[in-house]
Short mmCIF file of C-alpha atoms and ligand atoms in Angstrom, two decimals:
data_model
loop_
_atom_site.label_atom_id
_atom_site.label_comp_id
_atom_site.label_asym_id
_atom_site.label_seq_id
_atom_site.Cartn_x
_atom_site.Cartn_y
_atom_site.Cartn_z
CA MET A 9 3.30 -33.29 14.75
CA SER A 10 4.98 -30.54 12.82
CA LEU A 11 4.10 -26.99 13.79
CA LYS A 12 4.08 -23.93 11.55
CA VAL A 13 3.88 -20.25 12.47
CA LEU A 14 2.56 -17.87 9.79
CA LYS A 15 3.02 -14.10 9.98
CA PHE A 16 1.05 -11.53 8.01
CA GLY A 17 2.24 -7.92 7.97
CA GLY A 18 0.11 -4.80 7.67
CA SER A 19 0.01 -4.77 3.87
CA SER A 20 -1.05 -8.45 3.81
CA ILE A 21 -4.13 -7.64 5.89
CA GLY A 22 -4.70 -4.02 4.85
CA ASP A 23 -8.16 -4.43 3.32
CA ALA A 24 -10.92 -6.97 2.76
CA ASP A 25 -9.36 -8.53 -0.34
CA ALA A 26 -6.01 -8.88 1.40
CA LEU A 27 -7.67 -10.53 4.40
CA ARG A 28 -9.53 -12.95 2.12
CA ARG A 29 -6.27 -13.86 0.41
CA ALA A 30 -4.62 -14.35 3.79
CA ALA A 31 -7.48 -16.61 4.91
CA ALA A 32 -7.00 -18.79 1.84
CA ILE A 33 -3.30 -19.07 2.65
CA VAL A 34 -4.08 -20.03 6.26
CA ARG A 35 -6.46 -22.76 5.04
CA ALA A 36 -3.85 -24.10 2.61
CA GLU A 37 -0.86 -23.92 4.94
CA LEU A 38 -2.45 -24.84 8.27
CA PRO A 39 -5.06 -27.53 7.59
CA GLY A 40 -4.12 -29.22 10.87
CA GLY A 41 -3.83 -26.05 12.96
CA GLY A 42 -0.94 -23.79 13.86
CA LEU A 43 -0.22 -20.24 14.92
CA VAL A 44 -0.91 -17.06 12.95
CA VAL A 45 0.79 -13.80 13.97
CA VAL A 46 -0.54 -10.51 12.60
CA SER A 47 0.58 -6.91 12.83
CA ALA A 48 -1.72 -3.90 12.75
CA LEU A 49 -3.65 -3.00 9.57
CA ARG A 50 -1.47 -1.10 7.10
CA GLY A 51 -0.74 2.45 8.27
CA THR A 52 -2.30 2.00 11.72
CA THR A 53 0.94 2.21 13.72
CA ASP A 54 1.90 5.46 11.97
CA ARG A 55 -1.57 6.92 12.67
CA LEU A 56 -1.38 5.88 16.33
CA LEU A 57 2.03 7.54 16.67
CA GLU A 58 0.58 10.73 15.17
CA ALA A 59 -2.30 10.58 17.64
CA CYS A 60 0.15 10.18 20.55
CA ALA A 61 2.26 13.08 19.29
CA ALA A 62 -0.82 15.31 18.99
CA ALA A 63 -2.00 14.33 22.48
CA GLY A 64 1.49 14.94 23.87
CA ARG A 65 1.32 18.50 22.46
CA GLY A 66 -1.95 18.94 24.29
CA ASP A 67 -3.93 18.82 21.04
CA LEU A 68 -6.59 16.34 22.13
CA PRO A 69 -9.08 17.19 19.33
CA SER A 70 -6.53 16.15 16.66
CA ALA A 71 -5.69 12.98 18.56
CA GLN A 72 -9.37 12.11 18.86
CA ALA A 73 -9.94 12.82 15.19
CA ILE A 74 -7.30 10.22 14.35
CA LEU A 75 -8.91 7.79 16.78
CA GLY A 76 -12.28 8.38 15.10
CA ALA A 77 -10.84 7.72 11.65
CA LEU A 78 -9.12 4.53 12.85
CA ARG A 79 -12.35 3.32 14.41
CA SER A 80 -14.35 3.88 11.21
CA ARG A 81 -11.73 2.17 9.08
CA HIS A 82 -11.66 -0.90 11.33
CA GLU A 83 -15.44 -1.05 11.64
CA ASP A 84 -15.95 -0.65 7.88
CA LEU A 85 -13.55 -3.48 7.22
CA ALA A 86 -15.11 -5.79 9.81
CA ARG A 87 -18.58 -5.00 8.39
CA GLU A 88 -17.42 -5.73 4.84
CA LEU A 89 -16.11 -9.11 5.98
CA GLY A 90 -19.26 -9.83 7.98
CA HIS A 91 -17.53 -9.97 11.36
CA LEU A 92 -18.46 -6.65 12.95
CA GLU A 93 -20.94 -8.03 15.49
CA GLU A 94 -18.49 -10.75 16.44
CA VAL A 95 -15.56 -8.42 17.14
CA ARG A 96 -17.48 -5.50 18.62
CA PRO A 97 -17.41 -6.79 22.23
CA GLU A 98 -13.61 -7.22 21.98
CA TRP A 99 -13.05 -3.92 20.21
CA GLU A 100 -15.23 -1.57 22.30
CA PRO A 101 -12.98 -1.68 25.42
CA LEU A 102 -9.90 -1.21 23.18
CA PHE A 103 -11.23 2.00 21.61
CA GLU A 104 -12.23 3.20 25.08
CA ARG A 105 -8.78 2.46 26.44
CA LEU A 106 -7.15 4.30 23.54
CA ASP A 107 -9.35 7.29 24.23
CA GLN A 108 -8.30 7.23 27.91
CA LEU A 109 -4.62 6.93 27.05
CA LEU A 110 -4.76 9.86 24.65
CA THR A 111 -6.71 11.94 27.16
CA GLY A 112 -4.10 11.16 29.81
CA MET A 113 -1.27 12.16 27.48
CA ALA A 114 -3.03 15.41 26.64
CA MET A 115 -3.53 16.20 30.34
CA LEU A 116 0.13 15.51 31.11
CA GLY A 117 1.26 17.29 27.94
CA GLU A 118 3.56 14.35 27.33
CA ALA A 119 3.46 11.06 25.43
CA THR A 120 5.85 8.87 27.40
CA PRO A 121 7.43 5.80 25.75
CA ARG A 122 5.41 3.62 28.10
CA GLY A 123 2.14 5.36 27.23
CA ARG A 124 2.98 5.19 23.54
CA ASP A 125 3.55 1.43 23.67
CA GLY A 126 0.19 1.06 25.41
CA ALA A 127 -1.49 3.00 22.58
CA LEU A 128 0.37 1.18 19.77
CA ALA A 129 -0.65 -2.18 21.23
CA ILE A 130 -4.25 -1.40 20.42
CA GLY A 131 -3.56 -1.47 16.66
CA GLU A 132 -2.16 -5.00 16.78
CA THR A 133 -4.91 -6.20 19.13
CA LEU A 134 -7.74 -4.85 16.96
CA SER A 135 -6.39 -6.60 13.86
CA ALA A 136 -5.66 -9.87 15.67
CA HIS A 137 -9.29 -10.14 16.85
CA LEU A 138 -10.55 -9.48 13.33
CA ALA A 139 -8.08 -11.94 11.80
CA ALA A 140 -9.04 -14.60 14.34
CA GLY A 141 -12.71 -14.16 13.42
CA HIS A 142 -11.99 -14.20 9.71
CA PHE A 143 -9.54 -17.15 9.77
CA GLY A 144 -11.81 -19.20 12.04
CA GLY A 145 -9.12 -19.33 14.72
CA GLU A 146 -9.05 -18.53 18.39
CA PHE A 147 -7.51 -15.25 19.60
CA HIS A 148 -4.79 -15.60 22.23
CA GLU A 149 -3.04 -12.69 23.90
CA VAL A 150 0.65 -12.57 22.93
CA ARG A 151 1.52 -10.51 26.01
CA ASP A 152 0.88 -13.64 28.09
CA VAL A 153 4.00 -15.22 26.58
CA MET A 154 6.18 -12.52 24.99
CA LYS A 155 8.08 -11.51 28.12
CA THR A 156 10.47 -8.59 27.72
CA ASP A 157 12.46 -6.09 29.72
CA ALA A 158 11.06 -2.61 30.29
CA ARG A 159 12.88 -0.79 27.48
CA PHE A 160 9.71 0.76 26.04
CA GLY A 161 9.78 1.27 22.29
CA LYS A 162 12.46 -1.38 21.70
CA ALA A 163 12.05 -3.99 24.40
CA ARG A 164 14.41 -6.96 24.59
CA PRO A 165 12.80 -10.42 24.72
CA GLN A 166 13.53 -12.60 27.74
CA LEU A 167 13.99 -16.00 26.11
CA GLY A 168 13.80 -18.18 29.21
CA ALA A 169 10.62 -16.53 30.45
CA ILE A 170 9.05 -16.72 26.99
CA ARG A 171 9.78 -20.42 26.68
CA HIS A 172 8.36 -21.07 30.13
CA ALA A 173 5.20 -19.07 29.48
CA ALA A 174 4.71 -20.75 26.10
CA ALA A 175 4.28 -24.25 27.56
CA PRO A 176 0.45 -24.20 27.39
CA TRP A 177 0.66 -22.86 23.83
CA ARG A 178 2.95 -25.72 22.79
CA GLU A 179 0.52 -28.17 24.32
CA ALA A 180 -2.62 -26.77 22.64
CA LEU A 181 -0.98 -26.19 19.26
CA SER A 182 0.50 -29.66 19.17
CA LYS A 183 -3.06 -30.98 19.45
CA GLY A 184 -4.14 -29.18 16.28
CA ALA A 185 -5.53 -25.84 17.52
CA LEU A 186 -5.57 -22.82 15.18
CA TRP A 187 -4.61 -19.73 17.16
CA VAL A 188 -4.19 -16.11 16.14
CA THR A 189 -2.09 -13.63 18.09
CA GLN A 190 -0.48 -10.18 17.87
CA GLY A 191 2.98 -9.37 16.59
CA PHE A 192 5.16 -6.49 17.83
CA LEU A 193 3.94 -6.58 21.47
CA GLY A 194 5.39 -7.85 24.68
CA SER A 195 5.02 -7.31 28.40
CA THR A 196 7.35 -6.68 31.31
CA PRO A 197 7.50 -9.06 34.28
CA ASP A 198 4.90 -6.78 35.93
CA GLY A 199 2.60 -7.11 32.93
CA VAL A 200 3.13 -3.63 31.47
CA THR A 201 2.83 -3.50 27.64
CA THR A 202 6.01 -3.07 25.59
CA THR A 203 6.82 -3.11 21.87
CA LEU A 204 9.76 -4.75 20.10
CA GLY A 205 10.55 -1.79 17.81
CA ARG A 206 9.12 -0.76 14.44
CA GLY A 207 8.66 -3.66 12.06
CA GLY A 208 9.00 -6.00 15.04
CA SER A 209 6.27 -8.46 14.16
CA ASP A 210 8.64 -10.60 12.05
CA THR A 211 10.69 -10.95 15.20
CA SER A 212 7.57 -11.87 17.19
CA ALA A 213 6.87 -14.68 14.72
CA THR A 214 10.38 -16.10 14.85
CA LEU A 215 10.62 -15.78 18.65
CA LEU A 216 7.32 -17.64 18.97
CA GLY A 217 8.57 -20.22 16.48
CA GLU A 218 11.57 -20.76 18.71
CA ALA A 219 9.55 -20.98 21.93
CA LEU A 220 7.02 -23.37 20.36
CA ASP A 221 9.63 -25.67 18.77
CA ALA A 222 8.11 -24.90 15.36
CA ASP A 223 9.47 -26.61 12.25
CA GLU A 224 8.75 -23.67 10.02
CA VAL A 225 8.03 -19.94 10.28
CA GLN A 226 6.51 -18.27 7.21
CA ILE A 227 6.72 -14.50 6.73
CA TRP A 228 4.01 -13.45 4.26
CA THR A 229 4.81 -10.15 2.61
CA ASP A 230 4.49 -8.40 -0.76
CA VAL A 231 7.56 -9.66 -2.65
CA ASP A 232 8.38 -13.08 -4.14
CA GLY A 233 10.91 -13.85 -1.41
CA VAL A 234 14.45 -12.53 -1.04
CA LEU A 235 15.83 -11.28 -4.35
CA THR A 236 19.29 -11.38 -5.89
CA ALA A 237 19.31 -7.56 -6.04
CA ASP A 238 17.05 -4.53 -5.66
CA PRO A 239 14.62 -4.88 -8.60
CA SER A 240 14.38 -1.10 -8.95
CA LEU A 241 18.05 -1.09 -10.05
CA VAL A 242 18.38 -4.56 -11.60
CA ARG A 243 15.67 -5.66 -13.99
CA GLU A 244 16.99 -9.25 -13.98
CA ALA A 245 16.80 -9.55 -10.17
CA ARG A 246 15.02 -12.74 -9.19
CA PRO A 247 14.02 -14.62 -6.07
CA ILE A 248 16.55 -16.86 -4.38
CA SER A 249 14.90 -20.21 -3.73
CA GLN A 250 17.16 -21.28 -0.87
CA MET A 251 19.69 -19.39 1.17
CA SER A 252 21.58 -19.78 4.41
CA LEU A 253 20.88 -17.89 7.58
CA GLY A 254 24.37 -16.38 7.31
CA GLU A 255 23.53 -14.97 3.89
CA ALA A 256 20.24 -13.59 5.17
CA GLU A 257 22.00 -11.93 8.11
CA ALA A 258 24.62 -10.34 5.87
CA LEU A 259 21.93 -9.12 3.46
CA SER A 260 19.84 -7.50 6.15
CA ALA A 261 22.94 -5.92 7.70
CA PHE A 262 23.91 -4.41 4.35
CA GLY A 263 20.59 -3.06 3.25
CA ALA A 264 18.10 -5.66 1.98
CA LYS A 265 14.75 -4.55 3.38
CA VAL A 266 12.79 -7.77 3.25
CA LEU A 267 13.77 -9.17 6.65
CA HIS A 268 14.36 -7.37 9.89
CA ALA A 269 17.83 -8.24 11.25
CA ASP A 270 16.46 -9.03 14.75
CA SER A 271 14.07 -11.57 13.25
CA LEU A 272 16.88 -13.88 12.11
CA ALA A 273 18.51 -14.76 15.44
CA PRO A 274 15.76 -17.15 16.68
CA GLY A 275 16.13 -19.32 13.56
CA GLY A 276 19.85 -19.59 14.21
CA ARG A 277 19.26 -20.78 17.76
CA ALA A 278 16.28 -23.04 17.13
CA GLY A 279 17.04 -24.36 13.65
CA PHE A 280 13.57 -24.00 12.10
CA ARG A 281 13.06 -23.23 8.41
CA LEU A 282 12.24 -19.58 7.72
CA VAL A 283 10.20 -18.93 4.59
CA VAL A 284 9.49 -15.60 2.89
CA ALA A 285 6.51 -15.69 0.52
CA ASN A 286 4.24 -13.31 -1.38
CA THR A 287 0.63 -12.91 -0.26
CA LEU A 288 -0.28 -11.59 -3.70
CA ARG A 289 1.17 -14.63 -5.48
CA PRO A 290 1.13 -17.52 -3.01
CA GLY A 291 1.97 -20.02 -5.74
CA ALA A 292 5.00 -18.04 -6.96
CA SER A 293 8.53 -18.64 -5.85
CA ARG A 294 9.43 -18.21 -2.20
CA THR A 295 12.69 -18.09 -0.33
CA GLU A 296 13.62 -20.72 2.24
CA ILE A 297 16.24 -19.62 4.74
CA LEU A 298 17.93 -22.69 6.12
CA PRO A 299 20.10 -23.24 9.19
CA VAL A 300 22.32 -25.55 7.11
CA PRO A 301 23.76 -23.72 4.09
CA PRO A 302 22.66 -24.94 0.66
CA LEU A 303 25.47 -26.08 -1.62
CA ARG A 304 27.00 -23.23 -3.61
CA PRO A 305 29.76 -23.24 -6.20
CA ALA A 306 32.99 -21.85 -4.76
CA GLY A 307 33.15 -18.12 -5.37
CA ALA A 308 29.45 -17.75 -6.16
CA VAL A 309 27.63 -14.63 -5.00
CA THR A 310 23.99 -15.12 -4.02
CA SER A 311 22.92 -11.51 -3.82
CA VAL A 312 24.12 -7.92 -4.12
CA ALA A 313 22.93 -5.48 -1.46
CA TYR A 314 23.54 -1.79 -0.90
CA LYS A 315 22.71 1.01 1.45
CA GLU A 316 22.77 4.70 0.58
CA GLY A 317 23.15 7.72 2.82
CA ILE A 318 26.51 6.75 4.28
CA TYR A 319 28.86 9.36 5.76
CA LEU A 320 32.62 8.88 5.82
CA LEU A 321 34.49 10.42 8.70
CA ARG A 322 38.24 10.71 8.27
CA PHE A 323 40.67 11.02 11.15
CA PRO A 324 44.39 11.64 10.61
CA ALA A 325 46.83 9.06 11.98
CA SER A 326 48.17 11.71 14.35
CA ALA A 327 44.77 11.83 16.11
CA GLY A 328 45.22 8.28 17.40
CA LEU A 329 42.41 5.77 17.95
CA GLU A 330 40.52 7.42 20.78
CA PRO A 331 38.70 10.20 18.81
CA PRO A 332 37.31 7.86 16.09
CA MET A 333 36.27 5.30 18.72
CA GLU A 334 34.58 7.99 20.77
CA ALA A 335 32.83 9.33 17.64
CA ALA A 336 31.63 5.83 16.75
CA ARG A 337 30.31 5.32 20.27
CA SER A 338 28.39 8.58 20.51
CA LEU A 339 26.94 8.17 17.01
CA GLU A 340 25.73 4.66 17.76
CA GLU A 341 24.25 5.71 21.07
CA ALA A 342 22.27 8.35 19.18
CA GLY A 343 20.91 5.69 16.82
CA ALA A 344 23.38 5.67 13.90
CA LEU A 345 24.31 2.43 12.16
CA ARG A 346 28.02 1.80 11.87
CA PHE A 347 29.20 0.11 8.69
CA GLY A 348 32.92 0.24 9.27
CA LEU A 349 35.72 1.51 11.45
CA ILE A 350 38.98 0.95 9.62
CA SER A 351 42.32 1.97 11.00
CA SER A 352 45.76 1.82 9.45
CA PRO A 353 49.03 3.71 9.96
CA ALA A 354 47.68 6.14 7.36
CA GLY A 355 44.66 7.13 9.44
CA THR A 356 41.18 5.98 10.48
CA LEU A 357 37.97 5.86 8.47
CA LEU A 358 34.54 5.62 10.08
CA ALA A 359 31.49 4.83 7.90
CA VAL A 360 28.07 5.53 9.45
CA ARG A 361 24.45 6.09 8.52
CA PRO A 362 22.76 8.52 10.92
CA GLU A 363 19.20 6.99 10.86
CA THR A 364 17.88 9.33 13.58
CA HIS A 365 17.66 13.06 14.19
CA PRO A 366 19.89 12.92 17.31
CA ALA A 367 22.55 11.00 15.34
CA ALA A 368 22.47 13.61 12.58
CA GLU A 369 23.06 16.23 15.28
CA VAL A 370 26.07 14.36 16.67
CA LEU A 371 27.41 14.15 13.12
CA GLY A 372 26.94 17.90 12.66
CA ALA A 373 28.79 18.59 15.92
CA LEU A 374 31.71 16.37 14.83
CA ALA A 375 31.94 18.20 11.50
CA ALA A 376 31.83 21.54 13.32
CA SER A 377 34.69 20.39 15.54
CA GLY A 378 36.87 19.88 12.46
CA VAL A 379 36.44 16.18 11.67
CA ILE A 380 36.39 15.61 7.89
CA CYS A 381 32.88 14.37 7.22
CA GLU A 382 31.86 13.39 3.66
CA ALA A 383 28.25 12.77 2.66
CA GLY A 384 27.09 10.92 -0.43
CA TRP A 385 28.61 7.48 0.03
CA ALA A 386 27.02 4.06 -0.21
CA VAL A 387 28.01 0.65 1.03
CA VAL A 388 27.76 -2.22 -1.46
CA ALA A 389 27.97 -5.85 -0.34
CA LEU A 390 28.43 -9.07 -2.26
CA VAL A 391 26.91 -11.88 -0.21
CA GLY A 392 27.22 -15.61 -0.76
CA GLU A 393 28.14 -18.87 0.94
CA GLY A 394 30.37 -19.45 -2.08
CA LEU A 395 32.73 -16.77 -0.80
CA ARG A 396 33.48 -18.89 2.27
CA ALA A 397 35.07 -21.58 0.12
CA ASP A 398 36.89 -19.18 -2.19
CA PRO A 399 37.56 -15.83 -0.50
CA VAL A 400 39.90 -14.82 -3.30
CA ALA A 401 36.92 -14.88 -5.65
CA ALA A 402 35.69 -11.81 -3.80
CA LEU A 403 38.82 -9.98 -4.90
CA ARG A 404 38.29 -11.14 -8.48
CA HIS A 405 34.75 -9.79 -8.32
CA LEU A 406 36.18 -6.48 -7.24
CA ALA A 407 37.96 -6.32 -10.57
CA ALA A 408 34.48 -5.72 -11.99
CA LEU A 409 34.69 -2.32 -10.35
CA GLY A 410 37.24 -1.23 -12.93
CA HIS A 411 38.09 2.39 -12.24
CA GLU A 412 35.37 3.03 -9.67
CA PRO A 413 36.46 5.37 -6.87
CA VAL A 414 36.21 2.83 -4.05
CA GLY A 415 36.34 4.54 -0.65
CA GLY A 416 37.36 1.55 1.43
CA LEU A 417 36.91 -2.16 1.90
CA LEU A 418 34.83 -3.31 4.85
CA THR A 419 35.53 -6.67 6.34
CA GLY A 420 33.86 -8.17 9.34
CA SER A 421 33.52 -11.45 11.13
CA SER A 422 31.22 -12.70 8.37
CA THR A 423 33.03 -14.75 5.78
CA VAL A 424 29.98 -14.83 3.54
CA SER A 425 30.19 -11.22 2.47
CA ILE A 426 32.56 -8.59 1.20
CA ALA A 427 31.55 -4.94 1.31
CA PHE A 428 33.03 -1.72 0.07
CA LEU A 429 32.24 1.98 -0.12
CA VAL A 430 31.42 3.74 -3.37
CA PRO A 431 29.95 7.16 -4.17
CA GLU A 432 26.15 7.00 -4.11
CA SER A 433 25.97 8.47 -7.59
CA ARG A 434 27.64 5.32 -8.97
CA LEU A 435 25.03 2.83 -7.69
CA GLY A 436 22.68 2.96 -10.67
CA ASP A 437 25.45 1.83 -12.99
CA LEU A 438 27.44 -0.35 -10.62
CA ILE A 439 24.80 -2.59 -9.05
CA PRO A 440 23.49 -3.98 -12.39
CA ARG A 441 27.07 -4.52 -13.55
CA LEU A 442 28.03 -6.38 -10.40
CA HIS A 443 24.84 -8.44 -10.51
CA ASP A 444 25.49 -9.36 -14.09
CA ARG A 445 29.05 -10.40 -13.40
CA CYS A 446 28.87 -12.00 -9.96
CA VAL A 447 25.35 -13.33 -9.56
CA ASP A 448 24.16 -14.13 -13.04
CA GLY A 449 27.41 -15.75 -14.02
CA LEU A 450 27.78 -18.03 -11.04
CA LEU A 451 24.47 -19.05 -9.54
CA PRO A 452 23.66 -22.76 -9.86
CA SER A 453 21.12 -23.49 -12.56
CA LYS A 454 18.52 -24.49 -9.98
CA ASP A 455 18.56 -21.00 -8.50
CA ARG A 456 19.01 -19.41 -11.88
CA ALA A 457 15.63 -20.74 -12.89
CA GLY A 458 14.34 -18.98 -9.79
CA GLN A 459 10.62 -19.64 -10.21
CA ARG A 460 9.16 -22.97 -9.26
N1 LIG B 28 2.80 -2.57 13.32
C1 LIG B 28 4.20 -2.44 13.68
C2 LIG B 28 4.88 -1.42 12.79
O1 LIG B 28 4.25 -0.86 11.91
C3 LIG B 28 4.91 -3.75 13.67
C4 LIG B 28 5.10 -4.39 12.32
O2 LIG B 28 4.45 -4.02 11.36
O3 LIG B 28 5.92 -5.31 12.22
O4 LIG B 28 6.02 -1.15 13.01
MG1 MG B 29 6.80 -5.55 8.43
#
């Protein structure tokens, strides 16, 4: 029997209408059972983090005010859907536990990563009980199977242990059960709660898909799949009906927001189909991400991605390789993303995006020590399986840049993308032009039509 895993994010279950839409999707997609993974209701994780921060400052009244507001919102929603009495016995101990955790943090004057994960877990668990009630499924605790290490806040999944623990799930689900579980959460070998990092519930869904030998994992979100470009810059951007995992990986590395990079690895290992679809328009186009690349014309670009906020660090050739390598290392340790480290006899260029406050501080210290550090750059990537067959096409596409001040070419191990640095201020003009030239001109007519 074929098994599907469906995942609904916070915005897909944020209110009663959204939950009703999600229930209709579950009925349509899982008539013979399957697994549904949900994250916390929209905004809940942010509110819980605020409550932890307040408690950690010793401000228990503010923390409890947030808890009170979260409780009313959840209870109002459950009442509106007619499930309040059903979930109350599950929810009461969760609210109590949250109150205890916040009280403990306030007493210690510290919200530890471990305590924070414990508090965040309550958001996902509240919504999973409600979703189970509303979808007519059975709640099962994800922490029983999602085994991780103890890196609180960004725990690493332990694949062997997950697969082993998932055996009873495989058994029940293969017999047609409909189960609902939490995204984002895991547990250490000792059973202490962890989280997989912000936005981690996509990764939960694909890891569970892998452990359960699923045929398909569907990520339900609020866009019509993966698009050929950012629609806020390119009016003609449209959904890509099929793409390869390699394309999806390159896109998420270079800025596309729709899929979390960590969520793609399980599909590569397990070979299931990964689908991105729109909860608001379930009948509209969706993107299928396939382990075997779809056929593309040589040279064709599937999508144009970009990321702003890049800093270029320039090191003279006389400095040698050690200082730029050391800078890259300390920036990454502080949470920066590295987009390129290019060295030639003429010097070394390091392209990074700070992402975190500590990384911004490291950057400031490097600038203060005399490293040339330019803000205001962006990385632009052309991504497509077609580039594998005709790498020179990528260079022809670059001709579309005309007289743009390109800061550097970034190559990597991926042969399905070419990326380069341009000033941020050029994006608004450049991205539509590149899309028009590289994507519109070359996509096969099937994908051109986009909508099904
Ligand atoms: N609720 C978590 C977050 O907001 C996980 C997720 O949404 O994927 O980060
Ligand atoms: Mg998400």
